[in-house]
XYZ file of C-alpha atoms in Angstrom:
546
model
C 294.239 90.455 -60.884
C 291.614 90.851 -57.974
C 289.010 89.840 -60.110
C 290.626 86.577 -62.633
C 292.777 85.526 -59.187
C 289.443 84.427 -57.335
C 287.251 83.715 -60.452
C 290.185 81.232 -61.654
C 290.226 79.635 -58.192
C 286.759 78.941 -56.940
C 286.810 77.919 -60.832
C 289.596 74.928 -60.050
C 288.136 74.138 -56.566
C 284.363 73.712 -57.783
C 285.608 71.543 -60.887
C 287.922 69.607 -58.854
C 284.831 68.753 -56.417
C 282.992 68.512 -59.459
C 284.972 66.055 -62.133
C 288.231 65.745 -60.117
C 290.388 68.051 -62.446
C 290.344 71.408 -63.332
C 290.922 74.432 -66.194
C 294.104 76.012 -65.617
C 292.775 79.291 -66.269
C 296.489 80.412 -68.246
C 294.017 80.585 -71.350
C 290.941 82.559 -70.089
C 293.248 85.190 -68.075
C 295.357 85.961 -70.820
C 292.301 86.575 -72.960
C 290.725 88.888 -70.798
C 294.075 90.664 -68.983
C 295.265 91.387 -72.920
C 291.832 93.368 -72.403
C 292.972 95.397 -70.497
C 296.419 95.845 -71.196
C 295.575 96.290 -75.106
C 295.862 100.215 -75.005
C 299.153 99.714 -74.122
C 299.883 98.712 -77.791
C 302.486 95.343 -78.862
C 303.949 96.338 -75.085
C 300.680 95.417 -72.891
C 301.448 91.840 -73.932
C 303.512 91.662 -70.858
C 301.109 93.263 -68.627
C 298.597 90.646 -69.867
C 301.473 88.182 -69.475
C 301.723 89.159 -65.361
C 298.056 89.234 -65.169
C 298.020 85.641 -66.161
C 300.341 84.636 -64.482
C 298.958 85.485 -61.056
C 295.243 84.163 -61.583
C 296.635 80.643 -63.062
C 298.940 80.772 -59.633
C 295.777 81.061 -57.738
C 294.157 78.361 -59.879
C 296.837 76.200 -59.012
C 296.634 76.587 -55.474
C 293.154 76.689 -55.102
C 292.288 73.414 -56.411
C 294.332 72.074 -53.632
C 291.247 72.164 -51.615
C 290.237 68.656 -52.463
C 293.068 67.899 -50.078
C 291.176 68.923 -46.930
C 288.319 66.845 -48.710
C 290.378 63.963 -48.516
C 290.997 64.416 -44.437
C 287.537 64.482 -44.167
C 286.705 61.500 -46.401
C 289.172 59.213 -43.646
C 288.009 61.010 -40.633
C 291.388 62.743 -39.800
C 291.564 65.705 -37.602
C 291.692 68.904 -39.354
C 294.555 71.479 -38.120
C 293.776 74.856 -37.478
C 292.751 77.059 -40.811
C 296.223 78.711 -40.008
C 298.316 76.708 -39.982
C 296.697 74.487 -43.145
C 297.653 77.525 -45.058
C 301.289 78.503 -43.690
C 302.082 74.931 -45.170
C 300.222 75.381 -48.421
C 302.368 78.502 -48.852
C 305.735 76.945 -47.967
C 305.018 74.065 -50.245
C 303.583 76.675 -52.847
C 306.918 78.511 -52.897
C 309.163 75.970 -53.023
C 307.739 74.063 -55.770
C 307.599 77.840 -57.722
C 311.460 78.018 -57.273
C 311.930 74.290 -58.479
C 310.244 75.047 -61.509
C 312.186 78.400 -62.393
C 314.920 75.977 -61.938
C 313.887 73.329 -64.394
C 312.863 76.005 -66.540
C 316.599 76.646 -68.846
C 316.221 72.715 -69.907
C 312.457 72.490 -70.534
C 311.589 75.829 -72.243
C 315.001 76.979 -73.430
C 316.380 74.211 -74.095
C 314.296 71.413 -75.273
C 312.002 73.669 -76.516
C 308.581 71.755 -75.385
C 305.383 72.694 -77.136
C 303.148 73.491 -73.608
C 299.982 74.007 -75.534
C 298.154 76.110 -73.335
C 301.123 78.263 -72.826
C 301.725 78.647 -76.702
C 297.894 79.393 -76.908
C 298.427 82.406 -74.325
C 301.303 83.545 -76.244
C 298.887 83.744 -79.396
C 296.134 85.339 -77.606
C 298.849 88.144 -76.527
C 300.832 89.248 -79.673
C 297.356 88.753 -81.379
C 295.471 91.183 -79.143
C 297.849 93.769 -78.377
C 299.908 94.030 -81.633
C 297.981 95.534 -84.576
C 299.835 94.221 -87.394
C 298.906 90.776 -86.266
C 295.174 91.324 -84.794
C 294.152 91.909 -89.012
C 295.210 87.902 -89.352
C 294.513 86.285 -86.097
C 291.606 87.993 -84.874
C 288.702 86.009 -87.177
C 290.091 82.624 -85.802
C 290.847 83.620 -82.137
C 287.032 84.481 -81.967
C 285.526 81.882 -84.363
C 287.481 79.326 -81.978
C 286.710 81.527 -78.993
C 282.709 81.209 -79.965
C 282.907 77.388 -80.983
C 284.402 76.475 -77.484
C 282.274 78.404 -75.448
C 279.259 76.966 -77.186
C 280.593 73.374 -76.777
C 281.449 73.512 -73.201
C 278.093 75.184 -72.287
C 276.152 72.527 -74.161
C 278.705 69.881 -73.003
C 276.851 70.381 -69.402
C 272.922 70.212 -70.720
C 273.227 67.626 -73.936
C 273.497 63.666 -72.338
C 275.007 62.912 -75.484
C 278.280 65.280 -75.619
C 278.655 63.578 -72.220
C 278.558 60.252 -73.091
C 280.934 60.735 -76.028
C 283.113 62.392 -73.482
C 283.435 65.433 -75.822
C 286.008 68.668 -74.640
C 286.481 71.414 -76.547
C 289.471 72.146 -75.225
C 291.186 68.660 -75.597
C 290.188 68.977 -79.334
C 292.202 72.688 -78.769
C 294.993 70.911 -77.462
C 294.986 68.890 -80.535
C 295.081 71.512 -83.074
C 297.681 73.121 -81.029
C 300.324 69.846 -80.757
C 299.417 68.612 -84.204
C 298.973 65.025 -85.563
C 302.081 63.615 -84.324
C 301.658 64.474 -80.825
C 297.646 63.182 -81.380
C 298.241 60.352 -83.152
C 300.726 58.677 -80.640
C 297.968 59.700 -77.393
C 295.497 58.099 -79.703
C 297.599 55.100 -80.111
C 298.687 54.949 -76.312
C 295.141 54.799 -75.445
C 294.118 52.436 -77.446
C 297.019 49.720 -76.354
C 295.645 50.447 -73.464
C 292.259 49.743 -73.961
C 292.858 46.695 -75.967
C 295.077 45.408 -73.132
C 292.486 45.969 -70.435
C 291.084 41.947 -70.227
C 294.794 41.175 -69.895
C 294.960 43.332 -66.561
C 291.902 41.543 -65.422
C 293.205 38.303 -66.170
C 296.709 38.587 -63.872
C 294.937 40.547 -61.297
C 296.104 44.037 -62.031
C 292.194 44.889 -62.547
C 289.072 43.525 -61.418
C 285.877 43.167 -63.931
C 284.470 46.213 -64.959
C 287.055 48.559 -63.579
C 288.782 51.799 -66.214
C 291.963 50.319 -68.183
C 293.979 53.883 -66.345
C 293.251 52.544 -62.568
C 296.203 50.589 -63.537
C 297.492 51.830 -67.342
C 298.683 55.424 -65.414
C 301.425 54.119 -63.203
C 302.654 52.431 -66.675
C 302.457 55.609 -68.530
C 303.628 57.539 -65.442
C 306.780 54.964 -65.542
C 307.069 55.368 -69.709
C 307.593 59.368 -69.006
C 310.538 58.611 -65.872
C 312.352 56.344 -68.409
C 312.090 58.480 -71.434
C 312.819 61.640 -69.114
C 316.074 59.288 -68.229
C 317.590 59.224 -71.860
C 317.265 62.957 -72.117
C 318.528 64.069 -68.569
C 321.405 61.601 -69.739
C 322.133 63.478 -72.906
C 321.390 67.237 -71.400
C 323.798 65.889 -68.295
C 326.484 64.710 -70.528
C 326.426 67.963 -72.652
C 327.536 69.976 -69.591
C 329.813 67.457 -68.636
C 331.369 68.157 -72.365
C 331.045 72.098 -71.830
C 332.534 72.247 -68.299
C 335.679 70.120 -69.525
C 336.664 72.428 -72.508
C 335.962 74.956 -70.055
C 333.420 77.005 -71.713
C 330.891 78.899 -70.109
C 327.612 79.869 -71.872
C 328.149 82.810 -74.161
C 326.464 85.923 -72.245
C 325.478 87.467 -75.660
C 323.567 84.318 -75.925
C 321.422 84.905 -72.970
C 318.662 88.059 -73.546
C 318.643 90.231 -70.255
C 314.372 89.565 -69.844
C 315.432 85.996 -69.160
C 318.668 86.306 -66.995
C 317.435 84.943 -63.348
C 320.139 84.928 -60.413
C 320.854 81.350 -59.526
C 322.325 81.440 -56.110
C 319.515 83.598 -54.799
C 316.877 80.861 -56.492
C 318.820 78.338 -55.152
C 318.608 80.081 -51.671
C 314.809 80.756 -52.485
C 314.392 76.766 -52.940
C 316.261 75.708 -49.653
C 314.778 78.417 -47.428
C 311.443 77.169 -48.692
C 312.225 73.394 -48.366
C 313.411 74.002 -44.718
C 310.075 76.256 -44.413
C 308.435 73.094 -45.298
C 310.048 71.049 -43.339
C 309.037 73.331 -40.173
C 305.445 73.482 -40.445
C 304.942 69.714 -41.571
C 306.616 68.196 -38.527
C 306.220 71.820 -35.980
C 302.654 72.642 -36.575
C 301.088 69.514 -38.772
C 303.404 66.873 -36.521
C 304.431 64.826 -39.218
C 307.658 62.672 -39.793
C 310.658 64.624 -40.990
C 311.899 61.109 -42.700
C 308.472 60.711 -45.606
C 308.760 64.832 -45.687
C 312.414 64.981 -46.661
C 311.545 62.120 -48.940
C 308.873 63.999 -50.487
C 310.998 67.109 -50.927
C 313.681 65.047 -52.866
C 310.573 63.221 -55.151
C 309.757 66.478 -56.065
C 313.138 67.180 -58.030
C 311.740 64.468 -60.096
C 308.657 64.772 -60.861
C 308.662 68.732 -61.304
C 310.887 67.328 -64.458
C 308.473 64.249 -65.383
C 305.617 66.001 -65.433
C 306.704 69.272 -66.961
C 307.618 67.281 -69.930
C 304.770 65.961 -70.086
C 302.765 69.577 -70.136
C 305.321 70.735 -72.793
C 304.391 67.762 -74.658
C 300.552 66.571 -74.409
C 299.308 70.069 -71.775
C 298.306 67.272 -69.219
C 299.941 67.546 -65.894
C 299.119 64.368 -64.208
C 299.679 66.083 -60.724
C 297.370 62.830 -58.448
C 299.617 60.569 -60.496
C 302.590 62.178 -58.753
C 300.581 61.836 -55.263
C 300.198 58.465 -55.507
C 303.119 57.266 -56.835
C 305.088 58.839 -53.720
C 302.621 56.976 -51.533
C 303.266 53.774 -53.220
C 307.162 54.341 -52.785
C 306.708 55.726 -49.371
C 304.598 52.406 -48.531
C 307.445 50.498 -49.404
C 309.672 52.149 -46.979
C 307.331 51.569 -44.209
C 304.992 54.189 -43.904
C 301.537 52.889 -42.524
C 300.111 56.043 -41.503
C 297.517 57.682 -43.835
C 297.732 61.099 -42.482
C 301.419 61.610 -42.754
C 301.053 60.300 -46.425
C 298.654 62.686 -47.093
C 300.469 65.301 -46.042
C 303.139 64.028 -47.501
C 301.605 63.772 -50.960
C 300.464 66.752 -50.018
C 304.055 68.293 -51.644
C 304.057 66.358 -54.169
C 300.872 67.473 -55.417
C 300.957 71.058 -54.462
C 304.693 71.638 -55.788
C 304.416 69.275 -59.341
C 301.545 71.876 -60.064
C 302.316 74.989 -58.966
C 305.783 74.371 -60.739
C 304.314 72.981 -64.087
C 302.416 75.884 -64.187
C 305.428 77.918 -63.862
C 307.037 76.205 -66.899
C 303.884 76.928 -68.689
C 303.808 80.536 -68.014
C 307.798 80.484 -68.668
C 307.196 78.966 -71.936
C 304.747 81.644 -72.732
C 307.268 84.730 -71.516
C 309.674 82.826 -73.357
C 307.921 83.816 -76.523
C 306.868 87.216 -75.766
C 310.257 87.940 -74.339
C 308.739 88.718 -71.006
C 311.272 89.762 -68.159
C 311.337 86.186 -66.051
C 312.447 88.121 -62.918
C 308.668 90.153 -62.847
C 306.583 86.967 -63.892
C 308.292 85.156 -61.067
C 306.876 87.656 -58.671
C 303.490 87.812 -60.206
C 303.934 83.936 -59.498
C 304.586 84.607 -55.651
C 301.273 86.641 -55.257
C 299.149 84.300 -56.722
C 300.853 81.204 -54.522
C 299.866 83.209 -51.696
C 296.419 84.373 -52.219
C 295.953 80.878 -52.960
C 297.096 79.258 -50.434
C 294.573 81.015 -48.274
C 291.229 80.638 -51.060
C 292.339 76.644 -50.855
C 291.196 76.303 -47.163
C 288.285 78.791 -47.569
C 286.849 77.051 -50.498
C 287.362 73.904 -48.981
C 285.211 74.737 -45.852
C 282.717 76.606 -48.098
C 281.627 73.999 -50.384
C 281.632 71.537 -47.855
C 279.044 73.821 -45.719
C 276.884 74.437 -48.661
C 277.331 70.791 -50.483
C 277.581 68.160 -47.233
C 277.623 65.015 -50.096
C 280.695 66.343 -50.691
C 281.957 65.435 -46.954
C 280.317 61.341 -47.550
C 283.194 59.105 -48.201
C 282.740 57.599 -51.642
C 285.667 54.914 -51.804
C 283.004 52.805 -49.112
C 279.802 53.961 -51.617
C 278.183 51.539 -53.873
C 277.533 51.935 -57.473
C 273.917 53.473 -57.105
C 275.113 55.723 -54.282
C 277.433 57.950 -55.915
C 276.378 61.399 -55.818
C 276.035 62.151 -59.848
C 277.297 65.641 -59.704
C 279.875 65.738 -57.201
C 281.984 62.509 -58.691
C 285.272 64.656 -56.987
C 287.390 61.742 -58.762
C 290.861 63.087 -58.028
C 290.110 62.964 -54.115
C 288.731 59.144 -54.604
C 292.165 58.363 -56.221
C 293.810 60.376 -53.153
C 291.776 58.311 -50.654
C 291.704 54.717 -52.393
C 295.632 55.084 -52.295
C 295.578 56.067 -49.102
C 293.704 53.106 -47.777
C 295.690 51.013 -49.350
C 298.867 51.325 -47.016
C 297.518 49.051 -44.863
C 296.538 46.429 -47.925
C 300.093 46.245 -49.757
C 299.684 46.555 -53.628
C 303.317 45.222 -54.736
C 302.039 44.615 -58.586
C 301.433 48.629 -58.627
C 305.440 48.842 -58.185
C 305.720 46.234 -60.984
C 303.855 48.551 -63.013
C 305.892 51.596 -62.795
C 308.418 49.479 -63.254
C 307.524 47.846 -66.406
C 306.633 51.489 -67.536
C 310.234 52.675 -67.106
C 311.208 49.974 -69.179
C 309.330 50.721 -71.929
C 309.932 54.455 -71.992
C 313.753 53.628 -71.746
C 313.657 51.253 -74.777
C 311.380 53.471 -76.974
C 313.182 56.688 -76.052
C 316.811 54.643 -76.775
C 315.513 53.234 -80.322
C 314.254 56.918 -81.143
C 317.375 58.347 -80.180
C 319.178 56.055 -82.406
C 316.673 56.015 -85.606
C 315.885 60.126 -85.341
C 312.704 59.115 -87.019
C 310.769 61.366 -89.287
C 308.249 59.354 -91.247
C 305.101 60.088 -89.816
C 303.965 56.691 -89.610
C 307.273 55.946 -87.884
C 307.044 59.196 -85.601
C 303.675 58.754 -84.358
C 302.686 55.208 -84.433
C 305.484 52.505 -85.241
C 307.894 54.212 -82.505
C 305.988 57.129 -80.433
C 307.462 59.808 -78.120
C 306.631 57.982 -74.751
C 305.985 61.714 -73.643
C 302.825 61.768 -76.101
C 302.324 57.511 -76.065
C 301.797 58.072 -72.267
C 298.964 60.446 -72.865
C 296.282 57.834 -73.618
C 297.108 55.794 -70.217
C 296.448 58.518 -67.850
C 293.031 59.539 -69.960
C 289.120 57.148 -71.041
C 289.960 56.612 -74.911
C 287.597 58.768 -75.473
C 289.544 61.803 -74.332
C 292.859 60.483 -76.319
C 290.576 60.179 -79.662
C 289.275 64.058 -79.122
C 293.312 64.794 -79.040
C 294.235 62.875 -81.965
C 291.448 64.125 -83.724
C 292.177 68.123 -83.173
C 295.985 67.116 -84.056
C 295.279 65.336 -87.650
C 292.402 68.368 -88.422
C 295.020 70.720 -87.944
C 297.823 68.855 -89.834
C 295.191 68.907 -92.834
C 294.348 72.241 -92.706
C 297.677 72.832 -92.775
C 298.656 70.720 -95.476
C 296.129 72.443 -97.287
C 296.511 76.531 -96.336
C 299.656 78.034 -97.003
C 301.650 79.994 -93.670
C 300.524 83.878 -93.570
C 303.654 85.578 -94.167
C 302.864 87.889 -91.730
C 302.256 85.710 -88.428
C 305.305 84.332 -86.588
C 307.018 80.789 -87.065
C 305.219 79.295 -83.424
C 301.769 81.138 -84.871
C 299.651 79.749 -87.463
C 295.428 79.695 -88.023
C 294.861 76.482 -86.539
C 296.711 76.976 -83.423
C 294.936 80.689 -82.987
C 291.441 78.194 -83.495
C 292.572 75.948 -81.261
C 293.663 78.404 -78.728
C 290.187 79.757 -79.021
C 288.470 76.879 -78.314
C 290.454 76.239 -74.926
C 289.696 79.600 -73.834
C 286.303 79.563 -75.104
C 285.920 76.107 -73.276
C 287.509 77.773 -70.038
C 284.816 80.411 -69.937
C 282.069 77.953 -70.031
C 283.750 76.120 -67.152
C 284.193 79.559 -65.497
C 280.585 80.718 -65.956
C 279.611 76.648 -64.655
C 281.478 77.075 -61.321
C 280.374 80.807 -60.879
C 276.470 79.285 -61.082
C 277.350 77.066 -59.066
C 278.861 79.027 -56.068
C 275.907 80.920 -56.647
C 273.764 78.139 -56.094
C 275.514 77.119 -52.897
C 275.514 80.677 -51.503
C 271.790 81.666 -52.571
């Protein structure tokens, strides 16, 4: 954990300077901690388990640096190191006890995919349970192999650049399947093809991406969806509580029993924590801090759905969404609402990434009480590698401290494009230059994830025409708005390969129901992708240091 804990973070803060996103590192860690945990026989699964659980956590937390980025960027004061990480931490922990809380309705319950954490699972029982390493292990590594070569020559060959190729999206793919795929594809493309249109009524100007706008829509099509199914899952216990019946205890296996009143006293304590250093120590305004406390209850749900679904946590979509709602309740100050954001963006991660690593334990049968913990460790050792990385790269790369929303074209630094700080920043600036068509489209998104969610509620389709590309899951639709098309076609196109292959190759008897070759392949190739990306940032720390 000493060693995958720091190589996962300065991982996610050097991509996120990088690109502007960032390997979770659930993939990568549970490859290598089942490496050590595999003389432990089928048990060390759950070692492994912990061990990736803590270096995602510091992943998580460490990508966070592009935060202090962005207070450069608009010429803010920076707090004391100190106290920059005693709010990283209470934010950190509450948004880990918001996602244990949401994680009975989207792991247990609804029974969400989360790609990356199905991949881990894989990994595990395939490297630490003999019976299944005989039938998994020539795909883990030929997949393993295939995405490390890809994402290595994805960073020398102009032409896997231009075609926007990732090994691990094309993973994804093979782990979700064609329907999941197939709908991104198709969300992506309505969005391209509607691009003029934005240009047209304003919503664009000439020449900018289709998802500058196309992700509040999408953003909006997962809150309305998310609405029909919090409806249904709220009525349910509505039904249960009324005939008076309590889950049935046999029901519930002892590794995932969690005590609710002392995780509902974990997520208050750490709210109120929250709420002490952001208006004590940072000075901020209780009002747009309470306010992003409350947004978080959402979003934690919006955007673990759609990890379960697509693996894509759009976390900067969550930031600037609460700035555009905060803006319309008067905030005009860009420091509070980027420190406001601030818990948005900290808490929809670190607790997405709890889900994941839930979802994961939930099919190893890993004791949730232990992971939680694990969990804990990792928020905290990165909370403290966020501001240290920040101030590192910064001292070794000062382009990275050059403000590029006021750049031209031709000034852009090539290699340091740190896109999700620009979206930070340009949202930021825009409190003072009102946006209202940005609220229109959120709200023409929850419209349209209302209606499709309703009509598939109704029809149950199962046709895969109908399932995928007449009437998509606005969980998977959404996909292709907060993506380039390119990235939505590498999807789709992992999702039907798989779906052929296996159309074509019969189930191994002997691998579980969740298990199957393509999803070990696929698996492979997001780890073997997440190695590259490792061994990229580690040259390039390197480079900065030496």
């Amino acid at each position: 954990m000493l060693v995958l804990g720091p190589l996962a973070g300065v991982t996610a803060a050097y991509m996120n300077f990088s690109l502007g996103f960032f390997v979770g590192g659930q993939v990568l860690a549970g490859l290598l901690g089942s490496a050590v945990t595999a003389g432990y026989g089928a048990d060390g699964k759950h070692g492994a388990n912990y061990i990736q659980t803590a270096a995602a956590s510091v992943a998580s937390m460490s990508g966070m640096a592009v935060l202090v980025q962005a207070m450069v960027w608009m010429g803010l004061p920076q707090p004391p190191a100190w106290q920059l990480v005693a709010y990283f931490v209470c934010v950190g922990m509450f948004g880990v006890g918001v996602g244990m809380l949401y994680t009975p309705v989207l792991v247990d319950r609804l029974r969400l995919a989360f790609p990356s954490g199905l991949a881990v699972a894989n990994i595990l029982r395939a490297l630490t349970d003999t019976r299944l390493l005989r039938h998994s292990v020539r795909q883990l590594g030929s997949g393993g192999a295939a995405g490390l070569v890809a994402g290595l020559a994805g960073s020398r060959l102009a032409w896997l650049a231009a075609i926007e190729f990732s090994a691990s999206t094309f993973g994804a793919g093979m782990v979700v399947g064609a329907r999941i795929g197939v709908a991104a594809v198709m969300g992506g493309v309505i969005s391209w093809a509607l691009q003029p249109f934005f240009v047209a009524i304003g919503w664009l100007q000439p020449g900018d991406p289709f998802r500058k706008i196309t992700f509040l829509i999408a953003l909006g099509a997962i809150l309305g969806a998310a609405i029909v199914d919090l409806a249904l899952i709220f009525r349910r216990a509505f039904q249960d509580a009324r005939r008076a019946r309590a889950p049935q205890p046999q029901d519930d296996a002892q590794w995932r029993q969690v005590d609710r009143g002392r995780l509902w006293l974990w997520v208050i304590a750490w709210a109120a924590a929250t709420l002490a250093t952001g208006h004590l120590l940072l000075h901020q305004p209780l009002f747009f801090l309470a306010l992003a406390i409350a947004l978080v209850f959402l979003f934690a749900l919006v955007n673990g759905i759609s990890v379960g679904v697509s693996d894509s946590n759009p976390i900067s979509s969550a930031f600037v969404v609460s700035v555009v709602l905060m803006a319309l309740l008067g905030l005009a100050d860009a420091g509070a609402g980027l420190m406001a954001g601030a818990i948005l963006l900290v808490s929809t991660s670190v607790a997405c990434d709890m889900q994941q690593d839930r979802s994961t334990g939930w099919r190893l049968g890993t004791p949730r009480r232990l992971q939680f913990r694990y969990q804990v460790l990792g928020i905290l050792v990165g909370a403290v590698l966020a501001v240290v990385f920040a101030r590192l790269f910064m001292a070794a790369y000062p382009v990275l401290m050059q403000d590029q929303t006021v750049m031209k074209a031709g000034q852009q630094p090539a290699e340091w494009s740190s896109a999700m700080t620009y979206k930070f920043v340009g949202v930021l600036r825009s409190l003072t230059d009102d946006k209202p068509y940005q609220r229109t489209a959120i709200g023409v998104g929850i419209a349209i994830g209302l209606a499709i969610e309703l009509l598939r509620k109704v029809l149950r389709p199962r046709n895969f025409v109908l399932d995928a590309i007449v009437l998509p899951s606005p969980y998977a639709l959404s996909f292709g708005g907060f993506v380039n098309l390119p990235t939505s076609l590498w999807l789709g196109a992992g999702g039907v390969v798989a779906s052929l292959i296996g159309l074509r190759a019969p189930k191994e008897r002997e691998l579980p129901d969740d298990m199957s070759g393509t999803s070990l392949f696929g698996g492979g190739l997001i780890a073997g992708d997440a190695i590259a990306a490792l061994a990229i940032g580690a040259a390039g720390l390197l480079a900065a240091v030496f």
